[in-house]
């Protein structure tokens, strides 16, 4: 084998997966068909849970100053102040900025990113995958144990693998551009206009403004045939504002189609991000769910290559993430219909608006849209925290008096066992035969936080795999289930 994993696609998802794999101690190479990183920014926001994923690896601060974003479903605002914790996402961060940050990170980890290489095929053997490509110096090939397709909605890896990609056909078209030299009212959430039209404008960085427009009856079309004048004409018809004089840095179009891959894993081939699910770019979901795919898959794939993964661990990637992809497609379709269907949808909008005025309904929707409501099946146990993410801002005090956060303890992408009372400290000793793959911490929780368990086992992706009051026998089961058989004591 030339390397352990080949990742196809150097967007946010592919780069995040490459970094996760490298933190797990495996060799990875990223291939991308573009000769240079794109300057355009298809995504400009991400959800709260994705911000937490970046924070868990020490990456959020590298993005610099970020602006919080509120939450809505198809224009129906969800009051996040009713929630017990912050559900707000991040907006105004260009995808170029995110990719630049991630490429710097994987470069520090020693991951090569080979640009100008377009995948043309692959063949799978019992021991690995051989990938063929056209590169700057002509055709070539590379071999690895596993192949990950993070190469977007038109994924070559998915097509070559023959994985079905089904869902709703496109019905509407949207025009979008990044421009400079305009002054227009900020419309940070899409502004609905009579008859099923909408516009959006958002400041990015360096004087760049993102504009999006949909005019009722605007059909899907080929992006190569779109002119900026057409977008500016539509904008003026809907807003009365002229942006014809702007300098257009990037122009594209998208549709309201939603599709999900039937399989996130087939043999030695995996799909993540837009290669696994596409949807209209509503509610900052596409990039966000893709990054979470990468964080879910990375440690499991690394564990398998390192030889300690329990049976079936790789299969939990599809089991845990495919339902999220289906939910994403459904939510995006619902949001588009709520926003762009005409006045006949008004009773539904009013009903949803009334429902989300209630704390429980608002909390459920906020958790679903922010990603904070995800709960994975961790096996036996009914503790309300089990299977949910542990808030990365929860603070602890170590025995030496140092204060730290959960996020800081997850930077290494290893499992984590935290014990916080004298009655549970012995559990660290119980877990010693897994310390080649998990860290054990004795600490006390910072006061004035939400109720926290006395002892908690956390997976590398930040989700709780075991917690008191379950017994140490349940802890042993959880360690074996997620981290494999204990090493034999020396």
CSV table of C-alpha atoms in Angstrom, one decimal, residues 21-233:
chain,number,residue,atom,x,y,z
A,21,UNK,CA,-7.4,10.4,10.2
A,22,UNK,CA,-4.0,11.9,10.7
A,23,UNK,CA,-4.8,12.7,14.4
A,24,UNK,CA,-5.7,9.0,14.6
A,25,UNK,CA,-2.2,8.1,13.5
A,26,UNK,CA,-2.8,6.9,10.0
A,27,UNK,CA,-1.3,8.0,6.6
A,28,UNK,CA,-3.7,9.8,4.3
A,29,UNK,CA,-3.4,11.6,0.9
A,30,UNK,CA,-5.9,14.1,-0.5
A,31,UNK,CA,-6.5,14.3,-4.2
A,32,UNK,CA,-8.5,17.1,-5.8
A,33,UNK,CA,-9.3,17.7,-9.5
A,34,UNK,CA,-8.9,21.5,-9.3
A,35,UNK,CA,-5.4,22.8,-9.9
A,36,UNK,CA,-5.7,25.5,-7.2
A,37,UNK,CA,-8.1,26.1,-4.3
A,38,UNK,CA,-11.4,27.8,-5.4
A,39,UNK,CA,-11.9,31.4,-4.5
A,40,UNK,CA,-15.6,31.2,-4.4
A,41,UNK,CA,-17.6,30.4,-1.3
A,42,UNK,CA,-20.5,28.0,-1.8
A,43,UNK,CA,-21.1,27.9,1.9
A,44,UNK,CA,-21.0,31.0,4.1
A,45,UNK,CA,-22.4,29.7,7.4
A,46,UNK,CA,-22.4,26.6,9.6
A,47,UNK,CA,-24.4,25.3,12.6
A,48,UNK,CA,-23.6,25.3,16.3
A,49,UNK,CA,-22.7,21.6,16.3
A,50,UNK,CA,-20.2,22.1,13.5
A,51,UNK,CA,-18.7,25.1,15.3
A,52,UNK,CA,-18.3,22.7,18.3
A,53,UNK,CA,-16.6,20.1,16.1
A,54,UNK,CA,-14.0,22.7,15.0
A,55,UNK,CA,-13.6,23.8,18.7
A,56,UNK,CA,-13.0,20.1,19.7
A,57,UNK,CA,-9.9,20.1,17.5
A,58,UNK,CA,-8.7,23.6,18.4
A,59,UNK,CA,-9.7,25.0,15.1
A,60,UNK,CA,-12.6,27.5,15.8
A,61,UNK,CA,-10.3,30.2,16.9
A,62,UNK,CA,-8.3,29.9,13.7
A,63,UNK,CA,-11.2,31.3,11.8
A,64,UNK,CA,-10.9,34.6,13.6
A,65,UNK,CA,-13.9,36.7,14.6
A,66,UNK,CA,-17.3,35.1,13.7
A,67,UNK,CA,-20.8,36.4,13.9
A,68,UNK,CA,-23.6,34.4,15.5
A,69,UNK,CA,-26.6,33.4,13.4
A,70,UNK,CA,-30.2,32.9,14.5
A,71,UNK,CA,-32.3,29.9,13.5
A,72,UNK,CA,-35.3,29.6,11.2
A,73,UNK,CA,-37.3,27.0,9.3
A,74,UNK,CA,-38.4,28.3,5.9
A,75,UNK,CA,-38.6,31.8,7.2
A,76,UNK,CA,-40.4,30.9,10.5
A,77,UNK,CA,-38.0,32.2,13.2
A,78,UNK,CA,-37.2,29.9,16.1
A,79,UNK,CA,-36.6,31.7,19.4
A,80,UNK,CA,-33.3,30.3,20.6
A,81,UNK,CA,-33.5,32.2,23.9
A,82,UNK,CA,-36.0,29.6,25.1
A,83,UNK,CA,-33.3,26.9,24.9
A,84,UNK,CA,-31.2,25.9,27.9
A,85,UNK,CA,-27.9,26.4,26.0
A,86,UNK,CA,-26.7,28.4,23.0
A,87,UNK,CA,-27.9,26.9,19.7
A,88,UNK,CA,-26.8,29.8,17.5
A,89,UNK,CA,-24.7,29.0,14.5
A,90,UNK,CA,-22.0,31.0,12.7
A,91,UNK,CA,-22.5,33.1,9.5
A,92,UNK,CA,-20.5,35.4,7.3
A,93,UNK,CA,-17.6,32.9,7.1
A,94,UNK,CA,-16.7,32.2,3.5
A,95,UNK,CA,-16.1,28.6,2.5
A,96,UNK,CA,-12.7,29.8,1.1
A,97,UNK,CA,-11.8,31.0,4.6
A,98,UNK,CA,-12.8,27.7,6.1
A,99,UNK,CA,-10.9,25.7,3.5
A,100,UNK,CA,-7.8,27.8,3.9
A,101,UNK,CA,-7.9,27.3,7.7
A,102,UNK,CA,-8.4,23.5,7.3
A,103,UNK,CA,-5.7,23.2,4.6
A,104,UNK,CA,-3.2,25.0,6.9
A,105,UNK,CA,-4.2,22.5,9.7
A,106,UNK,CA,-3.7,19.4,7.7
A,107,UNK,CA,-0.5,20.8,6.3
A,108,UNK,CA,0.8,21.1,9.9
A,109,UNK,CA,-0.2,17.4,10.4
A,110,UNK,CA,1.8,16.4,7.4
A,111,UNK,CA,-1.1,15.5,5.0
A,112,UNK,CA,-0.2,16.0,1.3
A,113,UNK,CA,-2.9,17.6,-0.8
A,114,UNK,CA,-2.3,16.8,-4.5
A,115,UNK,CA,-4.2,19.2,-6.8
A,116,UNK,CA,-5.0,18.8,-10.4
A,117,UNK,CA,-5.7,15.1,-10.1
A,118,UNK,CA,-9.1,13.9,-11.4
A,119,UNK,CA,-10.1,10.4,-10.4
A,120,UNK,CA,-11.0,8.2,-13.4
A,121,UNK,CA,-11.6,4.9,-11.8
A,122,UNK,CA,-10.8,2.5,-9.0
A,123,UNK,CA,-10.7,-1.2,-8.4
A,124,UNK,CA,-11.2,-2.9,-5.1
A,125,UNK,CA,-9.3,-6.0,-3.9
A,126,UNK,CA,-9.7,-7.9,-0.6
A,127,UNK,CA,-6.8,-5.9,0.8
A,128,UNK,CA,-7.3,-2.4,-0.6
A,129,UNK,CA,-8.2,0.0,-3.3
A,130,UNK,CA,-6.3,1.1,-6.4
A,131,UNK,CA,-7.3,4.5,-7.6
A,132,UNK,CA,-6.5,5.8,-11.2
A,133,UNK,CA,-6.4,9.5,-12.1
A,134,UNK,CA,-5.4,12.0,-14.7
A,135,UNK,CA,-2.8,14.3,-13.2
A,136,UNK,CA,-0.6,17.2,-14.3
A,137,UNK,CA,2.0,14.7,-15.6
A,138,UNK,CA,-0.5,12.3,-17.2
A,139,UNK,CA,-2.3,9.2,-16.0
A,140,UNK,CA,-1.3,7.6,-12.7
A,141,UNK,CA,-2.5,5.4,-9.9
A,142,UNK,CA,-2.3,5.1,-6.1
A,143,UNK,CA,-3.2,2.4,-3.7
A,144,UNK,CA,-4.6,2.5,-0.1
A,145,UNK,CA,-6.6,0.4,2.3
A,146,UNK,CA,-9.6,2.6,2.0
A,147,UNK,CA,-11.1,5.3,-0.3
A,148,UNK,CA,-13.3,8.2,0.9
A,149,UNK,CA,-15.3,10.2,-1.6
A,150,UNK,CA,-15.7,13.8,-0.4
A,151,UNK,CA,-15.9,15.1,-3.9
A,152,UNK,CA,-19.2,16.9,-3.9
A,153,UNK,CA,-22.7,16.4,-5.3
A,154,UNK,CA,-21.4,15.2,-8.7
A,155,UNK,CA,-19.1,12.8,-6.9
A,156,UNK,CA,-16.9,10.7,-9.2
A,157,UNK,CA,-16.3,8.2,-6.4
A,158,UNK,CA,-20.0,7.7,-5.8
A,159,UNK,CA,-20.7,7.2,-9.6
A,160,UNK,CA,-17.8,4.9,-10.0
A,161,UNK,CA,-19.0,2.8,-7.0
A,162,UNK,CA,-22.4,2.6,-8.5
A,163,UNK,CA,-24.2,3.8,-5.4
A,164,UNK,CA,-27.7,5.0,-6.0
A,165,UNK,CA,-28.4,8.7,-5.3
A,166,UNK,CA,-32.1,9.2,-5.1
A,167,UNK,CA,-34.5,12.0,-3.9
A,168,UNK,CA,-36.5,14.9,-5.2
A,169,UNK,CA,-36.0,16.3,-8.7
A,170,UNK,CA,-35.2,20.0,-9.1
A,171,UNK,CA,-38.2,22.3,-9.6
A,172,UNK,CA,-36.8,25.8,-8.8
A,173,UNK,CA,-33.7,27.7,-9.7
A,174,UNK,CA,-31.7,30.2,-7.6
A,175,UNK,CA,-29.0,32.6,-8.8
A,176,UNK,CA,-26.1,33.5,-6.4
A,177,UNK,CA,-23.1,35.7,-6.7
A,178,UNK,CA,-20.3,37.2,-4.6
A,179,UNK,CA,-19.8,40.8,-5.5
A,180,UNK,CA,-17.9,43.9,-4.4
A,181,UNK,CA,-18.7,47.6,-4.8
A,182,UNK,CA,-22.3,47.6,-3.6
A,183,UNK,CA,-24.2,49.0,-0.7
A,184,UNK,CA,-27.4,47.2,0.0
A,185,UNK,CA,-29.5,46.5,3.0
A,186,UNK,CA,-28.4,43.3,4.8
A,187,UNK,CA,-30.8,40.5,4.5
A,188,UNK,CA,-29.2,37.9,6.7
A,189,UNK,CA,-32.0,35.5,6.4
A,190,UNK,CA,-33.8,35.3,3.1
A,191,UNK,CA,-36.4,38.0,2.7
A,192,UNK,CA,-39.7,36.6,1.4
A,193,UNK,CA,-41.5,38.6,-1.3
A,194,UNK,CA,-45.0,38.3,-2.5
A,195,UNK,CA,-45.8,35.4,-4.9
A,196,UNK,CA,-43.1,33.1,-3.8
A,197,UNK,CA,-39.9,35.0,-4.5
A,198,UNK,CA,-37.0,35.7,-2.2
A,199,UNK,CA,-33.7,37.6,-1.9
A,200,UNK,CA,-30.7,37.4,0.5
A,201,UNK,CA,-27.6,39.5,1.0
A,202,UNK,CA,-24.9,38.8,3.5
A,203,UNK,CA,-21.5,40.4,4.2
A,204,UNK,CA,-18.6,38.1,3.9
A,205,UNK,CA,-15.1,39.5,4.3
A,206,UNK,CA,-12.9,42.1,2.5
A,207,UNK,CA,-15.9,44.0,1.2
A,208,UNK,CA,-17.5,41.0,-0.5
A,209,UNK,CA,-21.3,40.6,-0.4
A,210,UNK,CA,-23.1,37.4,-1.1
A,211,UNK,CA,-26.4,37.9,-2.9
A,212,UNK,CA,-29.0,35.2,-3.7
A,213,UNK,CA,-32.2,35.7,-5.7
A,214,UNK,CA,-35.1,33.5,-6.6
A,215,UNK,CA,-38.0,34.9,-8.7
A,216,UNK,CA,-41.2,33.0,-8.9
A,217,UNK,CA,-41.1,30.8,-11.9
A,218,UNK,CA,-37.3,30.8,-12.1
A,219,UNK,CA,-36.5,27.3,-13.4
A,220,UNK,CA,-33.3,25.2,-12.9
A,221,UNK,CA,-30.7,26.0,-15.5
A,222,UNK,CA,-27.1,25.3,-16.4
A,223,UNK,CA,-24.7,27.5,-14.5
A,224,UNK,CA,-22.5,28.0,-17.5
A,225,UNK,CA,-25.2,29.9,-19.3
A,226,UNK,CA,-26.0,32.3,-16.5
A,227,UNK,CA,-24.9,35.9,-16.8
A,228,UNK,CA,-24.5,38.4,-14.0
A,229,UNK,CA,-26.8,40.8,-15.8
A,230,UNK,CA,-29.7,38.3,-15.5
A,231,UNK,CA,-29.1,38.1,-11.7
A,232,UNK,CA,-28.9,41.8,-11.4
A,233,UNK,CA,-32.1,42.3,-13.5
